[in-house]
Coordinates of C-alpha atoms and ligand atoms in Angstrom, one line a residue:
M1 CA -16.8 20.9 14.8
Q2 CA -20.5 21.7 14.7
N3 CA -22.0 21.8 11.2
K4 CA -24.4 24.5 10.1
Y5 CA -27.0 21.9 9.0
Q6 CA -27.2 20.4 12.5
K7 CA -30.3 20.8 14.5
D8 CA -28.6 22.3 17.5
H9 CA -26.6 24.9 15.5
P10 CA -27.3 28.3 17.1
N11 CA -27.8 30.3 13.9
H12 CA -30.1 27.9 12.2
K13 CA -32.7 29.0 9.7
S14 CA -35.5 26.4 9.3
S15 CA -38.0 28.3 7.3
I16 CA -37.3 29.7 3.9
S17 CA -39.2 32.4 2.2
I18 CA -40.0 32.0 -1.5
S19 CA -42.3 35.0 -1.7
N20 CA -44.8 37.0 0.4
D21 CA -47.2 34.1 0.6
I22 CA -45.0 31.1 0.3
T23 CA -42.7 29.8 3.0
I24 CA -41.1 26.3 3.1
G25 CA -40.6 25.0 6.6
N26 CA -43.5 26.8 8.3
P27 CA -44.4 24.2 11.0
D28 CA -48.1 24.8 10.3
Q29 CA -48.0 24.2 6.6
T30 CA -46.9 21.7 3.9
I31 CA -46.0 22.9 0.5
F32 CA -47.2 21.0 -2.6
I33 CA -45.2 21.3 -5.8
S34 CA -46.0 19.6 -9.1
G35 CA -45.5 19.7 -12.8
P36 CA -43.8 17.7 -15.6
C37 CA -40.4 16.1 -15.5
S38 CA -39.4 18.2 -18.5
V39 CA -40.5 21.4 -20.2
E40 CA -41.7 20.1 -23.6
S41 CA -43.8 23.0 -25.1
I42 CA -45.7 26.1 -24.1
D43 CA -49.0 24.3 -24.5
Q44 CA -47.9 21.5 -22.1
L45 CA -46.9 24.2 -19.5
E46 CA -50.1 26.2 -19.9
V47 CA -52.4 23.2 -19.4
T48 CA -50.3 22.2 -16.4
A49 CA -50.4 25.7 -14.9
E50 CA -54.2 25.9 -15.3
N51 CA -54.6 22.6 -13.4
L52 CA -52.2 23.6 -10.7
I53 CA -54.0 26.8 -10.1
K54 CA -57.4 25.0 -10.0
N55 CA -55.9 23.0 -7.2
N56 CA -54.4 26.0 -5.4
I57 CA -50.8 24.8 -6.0
K58 CA -48.4 27.7 -6.1
I59 CA -45.1 26.3 -7.4
I60 CA -44.6 24.5 -10.8
R61 CA -41.7 22.2 -11.3
A62 CA -40.2 21.3 -14.8
G63 CA -36.7 20.6 -16.0
C64 CA -35.0 22.3 -18.9
F65 CA -31.5 20.9 -18.4
K66 CA -32.1 17.2 -17.9
P67 CA -29.5 14.8 -16.7
R68 CA -30.0 11.5 -18.5
T69 CA -28.3 8.1 -18.3
N70 CA -28.5 7.5 -22.0
P71 CA -26.8 9.9 -24.4
Y72 CA -29.5 9.4 -27.0
S73 CA -32.3 10.5 -24.7
F74 CA -34.1 13.9 -24.6
F75 CA -31.8 16.4 -22.7
G76 CA -34.4 19.1 -22.3
L77 CA -35.0 22.4 -24.1
G78 CA -32.3 24.2 -22.2
S79 CA -32.4 28.0 -22.1
E80 CA -35.4 28.1 -24.5
G81 CA -37.3 25.9 -21.9
L82 CA -36.3 28.2 -19.1
D83 CA -37.7 31.2 -21.0
L84 CA -41.0 29.3 -21.4
L85 CA -41.1 28.7 -17.7
C86 CA -40.5 32.4 -17.1
D87 CA -43.5 33.2 -19.4
I88 CA -45.6 30.9 -17.4
R89 CA -44.6 32.6 -14.2
S90 CA -45.6 36.0 -15.7
K91 CA -48.9 34.8 -17.1
Y92 CA -50.1 32.7 -14.1
G93 CA -48.2 34.0 -11.1
L94 CA -46.8 30.6 -10.3
K95 CA -43.3 30.3 -8.8
I96 CA -40.9 28.1 -10.7
I97 CA -38.5 25.4 -9.6
T98 CA -36.1 23.9 -12.2
E99 CA -33.0 21.9 -12.1
V100 CA -29.3 22.5 -12.7
R101 CA -27.5 19.6 -14.4
D102 CA -23.9 21.1 -14.4
S103 CA -22.1 24.4 -13.8
S104 CA -22.3 25.5 -17.4
H105 CA -25.8 26.9 -16.9
V106 CA -26.0 27.3 -13.1
D107 CA -25.8 31.1 -13.2
E108 CA -28.7 31.3 -15.7
V109 CA -30.9 29.0 -13.5
I110 CA -30.0 30.9 -10.4
E111 CA -31.0 34.2 -12.1
K112 CA -34.3 33.0 -13.7
S113 CA -35.8 30.5 -11.3
D114 CA -37.5 31.0 -7.9
I115 CA -36.0 27.8 -6.5
V116 CA -32.9 26.1 -7.9
Q117 CA -33.2 22.3 -7.9
I118 CA -29.9 20.5 -7.7
G119 CA -30.6 17.1 -9.2
A120 CA -29.6 13.9 -7.5
K121 CA -26.8 13.2 -9.9
A122 CA -25.5 16.7 -9.4
M123 CA -25.4 16.4 -5.6
W124 CA -21.6 16.0 -5.7
D125 CA -20.9 18.9 -8.1
Y126 CA -18.7 21.4 -6.3
G127 CA -19.1 24.0 -9.0
I128 CA -22.8 24.0 -8.6
M129 CA -22.5 24.1 -4.7
E130 CA -20.2 27.1 -4.9
A131 CA -22.4 29.1 -7.3
C132 CA -25.5 28.3 -5.4
G133 CA -23.8 28.9 -2.1
K134 CA -22.6 32.4 -3.2
S135 CA -26.1 33.4 -4.2
N136 CA -29.0 33.7 -1.9
K137 CA -31.6 32.0 -4.1
P138 CA -33.5 29.2 -2.4
V139 CA -32.0 25.8 -3.3
L140 CA -33.6 22.4 -3.3
L141 CA -30.8 19.9 -2.9
K142 CA -31.8 16.3 -4.0
R143 CA -30.1 13.4 -2.3
H144 CA -28.0 11.3 -4.6
F145 CA -29.3 7.7 -4.7
G146 CA -26.0 6.4 -3.5
A147 CA -25.4 8.9 -0.7
T148 CA -25.8 8.3 3.0
V149 CA -27.9 10.9 4.8
T150 CA -24.7 12.3 6.4
E151 CA -23.0 12.7 3.0
F152 CA -26.2 14.4 1.8
C153 CA -26.1 16.9 4.7
K154 CA -22.4 17.5 4.1
M155 CA -23.1 18.7 0.6
A156 CA -25.8 20.9 2.0
E157 CA -23.1 22.2 4.3
F158 CA -21.1 23.4 1.4
I159 CA -24.0 25.7 0.3
L160 CA -24.6 26.9 3.8
N161 CA -20.9 27.5 4.4
Y162 CA -20.6 29.6 1.2
G163 CA -23.2 31.8 2.9
N164 CA -26.6 30.7 1.4
E165 CA -28.9 29.7 4.3
N166 CA -31.9 29.0 2.0
V167 CA -31.4 25.3 1.6
V168 CA -34.2 22.7 1.4
L169 CA -33.4 18.9 1.4
C170 CA -35.2 16.5 -0.9
E171 CA -35.4 12.8 -0.4
R172 CA -36.1 11.1 -3.8
G173 CA -35.2 7.5 -3.2
I174 CA -32.0 5.6 -2.9
R175 CA -30.7 2.5 -4.7
S176 CA -31.5 -0.8 -3.1
F177 CA -31.3 -4.4 -4.4
G178 CA -34.8 -4.6 -5.8
T179 CA -35.5 -3.8 -9.5
E180 CA -39.3 -3.8 -9.3
T181 CA -39.4 -0.2 -8.2
R182 CA -37.0 2.5 -9.6
F183 CA -35.5 3.4 -6.2
T184 CA -36.5 3.0 -2.6
L185 CA -38.0 5.9 -0.6
D186 CA -35.9 6.1 2.5
V187 CA -38.5 6.9 5.2
C188 CA -36.0 6.0 7.9
G189 CA -33.6 8.5 6.4
I190 CA -36.3 11.1 6.4
E191 CA -36.8 10.5 10.2
W192 CA -33.0 10.7 10.6
L193 CA -33.0 14.0 8.8
K194 CA -35.8 15.4 10.9
A195 CA -33.9 14.4 14.1
N196 CA -30.5 15.7 13.0
T197 CA -31.0 18.8 10.9
H198 CA -33.1 21.9 11.1
L199 CA -33.3 22.2 7.2
P200 CA -36.8 21.8 5.7
I201 CA -37.4 18.5 4.0
I202 CA -39.4 17.8 0.8
V203 CA -40.2 14.3 -0.4
D204 CA -40.3 13.3 -4.0
P205 CA -42.1 10.0 -4.3
S206 CA -42.2 10.1 -8.1
H207 CA -38.5 9.4 -8.7
A208 CA -38.4 7.0 -5.8
M209 CA -41.1 4.7 -7.1
G210 CA -40.8 5.3 -10.8
Y211 CA -44.4 4.1 -11.5
R212 CA -47.5 6.3 -11.3
Y213 CA -49.8 3.7 -9.7
A214 CA -48.3 4.2 -6.3
I215 CA -47.8 7.9 -6.2
K216 CA -51.0 8.8 -4.3
N217 CA -50.3 6.4 -1.5
L218 CA -46.7 7.4 -1.2
V219 CA -47.7 11.1 -1.0
L220 CA -50.1 10.3 1.8
A221 CA -47.5 8.2 3.6
S222 CA -44.9 11.0 3.3
L223 CA -47.3 13.6 4.5
A224 CA -48.0 11.6 7.6
L225 CA -44.3 11.8 8.4
N226 CA -44.8 15.5 9.0
V227 CA -42.4 16.7 6.3
D228 CA -42.3 20.3 4.9
G229 CA -43.4 19.5 1.4
I230 CA -44.1 17.1 -1.4
M231 CA -43.0 17.3 -5.0
I232 CA -44.6 15.0 -7.7
E233 CA -44.4 14.9 -11.4
S234 CA -47.6 15.4 -13.4
H235 CA -48.2 15.7 -17.2
P236 CA -51.2 16.4 -19.5
S237 CA -50.5 13.1 -21.3
P238 CA -47.9 11.1 -19.3
E239 CA -47.6 8.2 -21.7
N240 CA -46.3 10.7 -24.3
A241 CA -43.9 12.4 -22.0
K242 CA -40.3 12.9 -23.3
S243 CA -38.8 11.8 -19.9
D244 CA -40.0 9.8 -16.9
A245 CA -43.2 8.7 -18.7
D246 CA -44.0 5.8 -16.4
Q247 CA -44.0 7.9 -13.2
Q248 CA -45.9 11.1 -14.1
I249 CA -49.5 11.2 -13.0
P250 CA -52.1 12.6 -15.4
L251 CA -53.2 16.1 -14.3
C252 CA -56.8 14.9 -13.8
E253 CA -55.6 12.9 -10.8
L254 CA -54.2 15.9 -9.0
E255 CA -57.5 16.9 -7.4
S256 CA -58.1 13.6 -5.7
I257 CA -54.5 13.5 -4.4
I258 CA -54.9 17.1 -3.0
Q259 CA -58.2 16.2 -1.3
S260 CA -56.8 13.1 0.4
S261 CA -53.6 15.1 1.3
K262 CA -55.8 17.6 3.1
T263 CA -57.4 14.8 5.1
V264 CA -54.1 13.4 6.2
L265 CA -52.7 16.9 7.1
S266 CA -55.8 17.9 9.1
S267 CA -54.9 15.0 11.5
I268 CA -51.6 16.6 12.2
N269 CA -53.0 20.1 12.2
K270 CA -51.3 21.3 9.1
E271 CA -52.5 23.2 6.1
L272 CA -51.6 22.4 2.5
I273 CA -50.3 25.3 0.5
Ligands
PEP301 C1 -36.3 15.3 -11.8 O1 -36.7 15.9 -10.8 O2 -36.9 15.3 -12.9 C2 -35.1 14.6 -11.7 C3 -34.3 14.3 -12.7 O3 -34.9 14.1 -10.4 P1 -33.6 13.4 -9.8 O4 -32.5 14.4 -9.8 O5 -34.0 13.1 -8.3 O6 -33.3 12.1 -10.5
MN302 MN1 -38.1 13.3 -13.7

């Protein structure tokens, strides 16, 4: 049977409209998304939003319901954080992407966000797939670090099959044998996805690498693969971040990443949005 995610599916939808001026999957454009791992305070979000706007970035990312591997870690501000993100959208006109950790808050995230992020650890949560599939909110599905690309696409298929065609795939690193980097960015997998699915692809090098020193080069390498977008973590003061402190870049480094990104993209005739 032919799956809806497959490239040759007759009714495929490869570009996803987020708003009048933002489409993910436009062959002439690459979307850039940035922001902190977690919402921590309104001040943190305001400083971030101002920096994003200065760099013409249109979508802010930040988690409110954080999945953590340690029960004593910061689990996010929950609904209160989501309301702060909504305030930022009203004040700055940025679109917001935030993650769902489990089905207990999926409806709230679908209602309030512009793009629902399904985190890597939630990739196999059928309750989340069903709720997202029955809505028509754009969904960014992250690949679990232990999932093959086919297993990843099959979970996207659940969302598509429930009726939501607005699915974006996100490669964020898979587990390999090395411990020197957090995960391994699967560039071969990205090429497989490009060859086998029509769904837009966004690359998240922040979670793949786990360390900020390499983020710029990984962004540039990913852009050269002609993907549909990049998502990286940034923070006003990364060393004080409440989650993923080692991998977030300081906001002051965004400008140089954006400038270099434009140079790479001009060589493949694409515009950064
Ligand atoms: C995140 O984006 O902050 C996150 C938790 O990512 P992942 O689900 O890929 O680990
Ligand atoms: Mn993170």
